[in-house]
Amino acid sequence: MTIRVDGLNIDYRDEGSGLPVILIHAFPLNQSMWNDQRDELRTLCRAITLDLRGFGASDAPAGPYSMDRMAADVRALMSALDITQAVLVGLSMGGYISLAFYRNYPEAVRAMVLADTRATSDTPEARERRLKSAEKVEREGPQAIADDMIPLLLGNTSLTSRPQIVERVRSMIEANTPAGIAGAQRGMADRNDSTDLLGRIDFPLLVVVGSEDTLTPVKEAESLLGKVKTAEMRIIESAGHLSNLEQPQQFNAILRTFIESLERA
Ligand code: MLT
């Protein structure tokens, strides 16, 4: 399905009924990274995924794509689907966008899952690496970014023994355009620090992290948790940064329990 937002086509899927749960994908992937979770959740609630601007089947205008802009795209999708409040599930860049969403539309958040992400902005060194990577994708194409990022995105278990996962991630990355990847990189380079928001969170927050995540390690997840009174944390064993697609059964069980607890509340 497609909606028009800010002059762009944004592709999304909307399955099941009841409590709306919006799953926001990582960089530089697309909504299909959530296929296993959508299949699990649609029997339980209303599970919605979208291709963020620049990714998958959505349009890829010139960037940068700020986290606020992408959060506004999510809010516009909610309006189009007549949803006033939703549970946001964001992994990595999806987490940055979820926090930007909370900053701008606090009343629209019912609960949140932050997976393999951080609240801080880039260090000057990380920002510099990102801007170089944006130039590289424009020069050399998405394959170069896939080569650089796959060893960071996946945990050791997946890299050494799950070639089908490595291939799945590679095809998602390579199906994106240089403009989309560069647009999001430049947007992330300029993102706000969201640490100040954490103390304000009064809705249920679930923090999830892969035990082998080196990009946003367990310590980073713990620091998110430490600042939020209503938070709990779960570690996904034998998973790296893309914990949901590396260990879908573990991730789904945790997500299901969290959504069920919200439905009971
Ligand atoms: C992601 O998985 O979304 C990226 O690792 C985010 C980032 O580059 O900071």
Short mmCIF file of C-alpha atoms and ligand atoms in Angstrom, two decimals:
data_model
loop_
_atom_site.label_atom_id
_atom_site.label_comp_id
_atom_site.label_asym_id
_atom_site.label_seq_id
_atom_site.Cartn_x
_atom_site.Cartn_y
_atom_site.Cartn_z
CA MET A 1 0.00 0.00 0.00
CA THR A 2 1.14 3.55 -0.65
CA ILE A 3 0.29 6.95 0.82
CA ARG A 4 1.41 10.41 -0.29
CA VAL A 5 3.37 12.31 2.35
CA ASP A 6 5.12 15.62 1.73
CA GLY A 7 4.86 15.01 -2.04
CA LEU A 8 6.39 11.51 -1.80
CA ASN A 9 5.08 7.98 -2.13
CA ILE A 10 5.59 6.11 1.13
CA ASP A 11 5.06 2.35 1.03
CA TYR A 12 3.60 0.57 4.04
CA ARG A 13 1.86 -2.57 5.24
CA ASP A 14 -0.97 -2.64 7.74
CA GLU A 15 -2.10 -6.04 9.07
CA GLY A 16 -4.24 -7.28 11.95
CA SER A 17 -6.50 -5.22 14.22
CA GLY A 18 -6.55 -3.71 17.70
CA LEU A 19 -3.68 -1.87 19.39
CA PRO A 20 -1.61 -0.14 16.66
CA VAL A 21 2.09 -1.09 16.70
CA ILE A 22 4.39 0.67 14.21
CA LEU A 23 7.75 -0.96 13.47
CA ILE A 24 10.46 1.44 12.23
CA HIS A 25 13.37 -0.10 10.38
CA ALA A 26 17.15 0.27 10.67
CA PHE A 27 19.64 1.88 8.30
CA PRO A 28 20.23 1.04 5.45
CA LEU A 29 17.50 -1.62 5.18
CA ASN A 30 13.74 -1.55 4.54
CA GLN A 31 10.47 -2.66 6.13
CA SER A 32 11.00 -6.30 5.13
CA MET A 33 13.45 -6.58 8.05
CA TRP A 34 10.28 -6.75 10.19
CA ASN A 35 8.54 -9.53 8.21
CA ASP A 36 8.85 -12.10 11.00
CA GLN A 37 7.63 -9.64 13.61
CA ARG A 38 4.66 -8.50 11.49
CA ASP A 39 3.66 -12.14 10.95
CA GLU A 40 3.84 -12.74 14.69
CA LEU A 41 2.02 -9.58 15.76
CA ARG A 42 -0.84 -9.52 13.27
CA THR A 43 -2.70 -12.21 15.23
CA LEU A 44 -2.35 -10.11 18.37
CA CYS A 45 -2.63 -6.44 17.38
CA ARG A 46 -2.49 -4.08 14.39
CA ALA A 47 1.05 -4.38 13.01
CA ILE A 48 2.23 -1.63 10.69
CA THR A 49 5.56 -1.31 8.89
CA LEU A 50 6.74 1.32 6.42
CA ASP A 51 9.62 1.93 4.09
CA LEU A 52 11.08 5.18 5.37
CA ARG A 53 11.73 7.86 2.73
CA GLY A 54 14.81 6.84 0.73
CA PHE A 55 14.37 3.09 1.35
CA GLY A 56 12.61 0.07 -0.14
CA ALA A 57 9.64 0.96 -2.33
CA SER A 58 9.27 4.53 -0.99
CA ASP A 59 10.53 7.53 -2.96
CA ALA A 60 14.11 8.68 -2.42
CA PRO A 61 14.33 12.48 -2.76
CA ALA A 62 17.57 14.38 -2.26
CA GLY A 63 18.57 14.44 1.44
CA PRO A 64 19.43 15.06 4.14
CA TYR A 65 16.52 13.28 5.84
CA SER A 66 16.39 14.59 9.38
CA MET A 67 15.09 12.33 12.15
CA ASP A 68 12.34 14.93 12.69
CA ARG A 69 11.32 14.70 9.02
CA MET A 70 11.15 10.91 9.17
CA ALA A 71 9.20 11.11 12.45
CA ALA A 72 6.78 13.48 10.68
CA ASP A 73 6.38 10.88 7.91
CA VAL A 74 5.42 8.29 10.55
CA ARG A 75 2.95 10.76 12.10
CA ALA A 76 1.44 11.44 8.66
CA LEU A 77 1.02 7.71 8.09
CA MET A 78 -0.79 7.46 11.44
CA SER A 79 -3.14 10.29 10.46
CA ALA A 80 -3.85 8.66 7.11
CA LEU A 81 -4.70 5.42 8.92
CA ASP A 82 -6.82 7.24 11.52
CA ILE A 83 -4.55 6.30 14.43
CA THR A 84 -4.11 8.77 17.28
CA GLN A 85 -1.79 6.76 19.52
CA ALA A 86 0.56 3.85 18.77
CA VAL A 87 3.27 1.65 20.21
CA LEU A 88 6.53 2.46 18.39
CA VAL A 89 9.12 -0.25 17.86
CA GLY A 90 12.37 1.22 16.54
CA LEU A 91 15.63 -0.55 15.85
CA SER A 92 18.81 1.53 15.64
CA MET A 93 17.95 4.39 13.23
CA GLY A 94 14.34 3.39 13.92
CA GLY A 95 15.09 4.13 17.58
CA TYR A 96 16.51 7.58 16.75
CA ILE A 97 13.30 8.28 14.82
CA SER A 98 11.11 6.95 17.66
CA LEU A 99 12.79 9.34 20.11
CA ALA A 100 12.40 12.26 17.67
CA PHE A 101 8.75 11.24 17.33
CA TYR A 102 8.32 11.35 21.11
CA ARG A 103 9.95 14.78 21.29
CA ASN A 104 7.54 16.16 18.68
CA TYR A 105 4.33 14.17 19.31
CA PRO A 106 4.45 12.95 22.93
CA GLU A 107 0.68 12.46 23.13
CA ALA A 108 0.79 10.00 20.20
CA VAL A 109 3.05 7.47 21.98
CA ARG A 110 1.36 4.63 23.89
CA ALA A 111 4.59 2.69 24.61
CA MET A 112 7.96 2.12 22.98
CA VAL A 113 10.45 -0.60 22.19
CA LEU A 114 13.99 0.67 21.62
CA ALA A 115 16.14 -2.07 20.10
CA ASP A 116 19.89 -1.89 19.47
CA THR A 117 19.95 1.89 19.57
CA ARG A 118 21.18 4.89 21.57
CA ALA A 119 19.83 8.25 22.71
CA THR A 120 23.04 10.22 22.15
CA SER A 121 24.03 12.01 18.97
CA ASP A 122 27.19 11.19 16.99
CA THR A 123 30.61 11.96 18.39
CA PRO A 124 32.60 14.28 16.07
CA GLU A 125 34.57 11.22 14.82
CA ALA A 126 31.42 9.18 14.15
CA ARG A 127 29.88 12.13 12.34
CA GLU A 128 32.95 12.49 10.16
CA ARG A 129 32.87 8.75 9.28
CA ARG A 130 29.19 9.04 8.40
CA LEU A 131 29.68 12.02 6.08
CA LYS A 132 32.52 10.15 4.33
CA SER A 133 30.27 7.10 3.99
CA ALA A 134 27.56 9.28 2.38
CA GLU A 135 30.07 10.46 -0.19
CA LYS A 136 31.26 6.90 -0.73
CA VAL A 137 27.79 5.57 -1.53
CA GLU A 138 27.27 8.38 -4.04
CA ARG A 139 30.62 7.53 -5.66
CA GLU A 140 30.68 3.73 -5.46
CA GLY A 141 27.07 2.64 -4.91
CA PRO A 142 25.20 0.62 -2.26
CA GLN A 143 27.39 -2.46 -2.69
CA ALA A 144 30.32 -0.62 -1.13
CA ILE A 145 28.16 0.28 1.87
CA ALA A 146 26.98 -3.32 2.17
CA ASP A 147 30.61 -4.49 2.26
CA ASP A 148 31.45 -1.94 4.96
CA MET A 149 28.35 -2.41 7.09
CA ILE A 150 27.51 -6.12 7.09
CA PRO A 151 30.39 -7.03 9.43
CA LEU A 152 29.12 -4.33 11.83
CA LEU A 153 25.39 -5.00 11.54
CA LEU A 154 25.51 -8.74 12.14
CA GLY A 155 26.82 -10.59 15.16
CA ASN A 156 29.57 -13.16 15.05
CA THR A 157 27.11 -16.05 15.19
CA SER A 158 25.27 -14.85 12.07
CA LEU A 159 28.47 -13.91 10.24
CA THR A 160 30.09 -17.28 10.80
CA SER A 161 27.17 -19.69 10.61
CA ARG A 162 24.07 -18.10 9.01
CA PRO A 163 24.91 -17.29 5.36
CA GLN A 164 21.20 -16.87 4.48
CA ILE A 165 20.94 -13.97 6.94
CA VAL A 166 24.07 -12.35 5.52
CA GLU A 167 22.56 -12.62 2.02
CA ARG A 168 19.18 -11.29 3.13
CA VAL A 169 20.78 -8.19 4.65
CA ARG A 170 23.01 -7.69 1.60
CA SER A 171 20.05 -7.77 -0.79
CA MET A 172 18.11 -5.29 1.32
CA ILE A 173 21.04 -2.85 1.35
CA GLU A 174 21.85 -3.25 -2.35
CA ALA A 175 18.21 -2.67 -3.37
CA ASN A 176 18.38 0.88 -2.00
CA THR A 177 19.53 3.92 -3.96
CA PRO A 178 22.68 5.96 -3.29
CA ALA A 179 20.45 9.04 -2.77
CA GLY A 180 18.41 7.28 -0.09
CA ILE A 181 21.40 5.90 1.80
CA ALA A 182 23.29 9.21 1.66
CA GLY A 183 20.17 11.17 2.65
CA ALA A 184 19.68 9.12 5.81
CA GLN A 185 23.41 9.15 6.69
CA ARG A 186 23.48 12.94 6.54
CA GLY A 187 20.26 13.15 8.54
CA MET A 188 21.68 10.88 11.26
CA ALA A 189 24.91 12.90 11.33
CA ASP A 190 22.88 15.96 12.33
CA ARG A 191 20.50 14.30 14.75
CA ASN A 192 19.73 15.78 18.15
CA ASP A 193 20.87 14.23 21.36
CA SER A 194 17.73 12.73 22.92
CA THR A 195 19.17 11.92 26.34
CA ASP A 196 17.11 14.73 27.90
CA LEU A 197 13.92 13.00 26.78
CA LEU A 198 14.60 9.80 28.68
CA GLY A 199 13.87 11.31 32.09
CA ARG A 200 10.46 12.42 30.83
CA ILE A 201 9.31 9.02 29.62
CA ASP A 202 6.29 7.86 31.62
CA PHE A 203 5.00 5.14 29.28
CA PRO A 204 6.16 1.50 29.27
CA LEU A 205 9.56 1.23 27.60
CA LEU A 206 11.20 -2.01 26.59
CA VAL A 207 14.91 -1.90 25.74
CA VAL A 208 16.19 -4.81 23.65
CA VAL A 209 19.76 -5.55 22.60
CA GLY A 210 21.65 -8.37 20.92
CA SER A 211 24.34 -9.93 23.12
CA GLU A 212 26.82 -9.64 20.21
CA ASP A 213 25.88 -6.09 19.18
CA THR A 214 29.10 -4.11 18.76
CA LEU A 215 27.54 -0.94 17.26
CA THR A 216 25.22 -0.30 20.22
CA PRO A 217 26.45 -2.78 22.83
CA VAL A 218 24.69 -4.03 25.96
CA LYS A 219 26.32 -1.22 28.00
CA GLU A 220 24.67 1.34 25.74
CA ALA A 221 21.28 -0.32 26.26
CA GLU A 222 21.87 -0.30 30.02
CA SER A 223 22.51 3.43 29.93
CA LEU A 224 19.13 3.99 28.22
CA LEU A 225 17.48 1.93 30.88
CA GLY A 226 19.15 3.69 33.79
CA LYS A 227 17.38 6.94 32.95
CA VAL A 228 13.83 5.65 32.57
CA LYS A 229 11.68 4.66 35.55
CA THR A 230 9.20 2.62 33.50
CA ALA A 231 11.76 0.62 31.52
CA GLU A 232 12.78 -3.00 31.37
CA MET A 233 15.52 -4.63 29.32
CA ARG A 234 15.91 -7.94 27.50
CA ILE A 235 19.06 -9.36 25.91
CA ILE A 236 18.75 -11.45 22.72
CA GLU A 237 21.37 -14.19 22.86
CA SER A 238 23.59 -14.97 19.83
CA ALA A 239 22.42 -11.85 17.98
CA GLY A 240 24.27 -8.74 16.83
CA HIS A 241 22.88 -5.30 15.97
CA LEU A 242 20.00 -6.66 13.84
CA SER A 243 18.67 -8.68 16.76
CA ASN A 244 15.14 -9.06 15.36
CA LEU A 245 16.20 -10.71 12.14
CA GLU A 246 19.13 -12.65 13.58
CA GLN A 247 17.04 -14.30 16.31
CA PRO A 248 13.38 -13.77 15.38
CA GLN A 249 12.00 -16.41 17.76
CA GLN A 250 13.60 -14.82 20.82
CA PHE A 251 12.73 -11.30 19.65
CA ASN A 252 9.12 -12.23 18.86
CA ALA A 253 8.54 -13.91 22.21
CA ILE A 254 9.76 -10.79 24.03
CA LEU A 255 7.73 -8.46 21.81
CA ARG A 256 4.59 -10.58 22.21
CA THR A 257 4.85 -10.56 26.01
CA PHE A 258 5.32 -6.77 26.01
CA ILE A 259 2.32 -6.14 23.72
CA GLU A 260 0.16 -8.55 25.72
CA SER A 261 1.03 -6.67 28.92
CA LEU A 262 -0.09 -3.40 27.28
CA GLU A 263 -3.33 -4.97 26.13
CA ARG A 264 -4.08 -6.16 29.66
CA ALA A 265 -3.32 -2.75 31.22
C1 MLT B 1 21.24 1.29 11.98
O1 MLT B 1 21.31 0.06 12.15
O2 MLT B 1 20.16 1.86 11.80
C2 MLT B 1 22.52 2.06 11.95
O3 MLT B 1 23.54 1.31 12.52
C3 MLT B 1 22.35 3.36 12.65
C4 MLT B 1 23.60 4.19 12.63
O4 MLT B 1 24.35 4.15 11.63
O5 MLT B 1 23.82 4.92 13.60
#
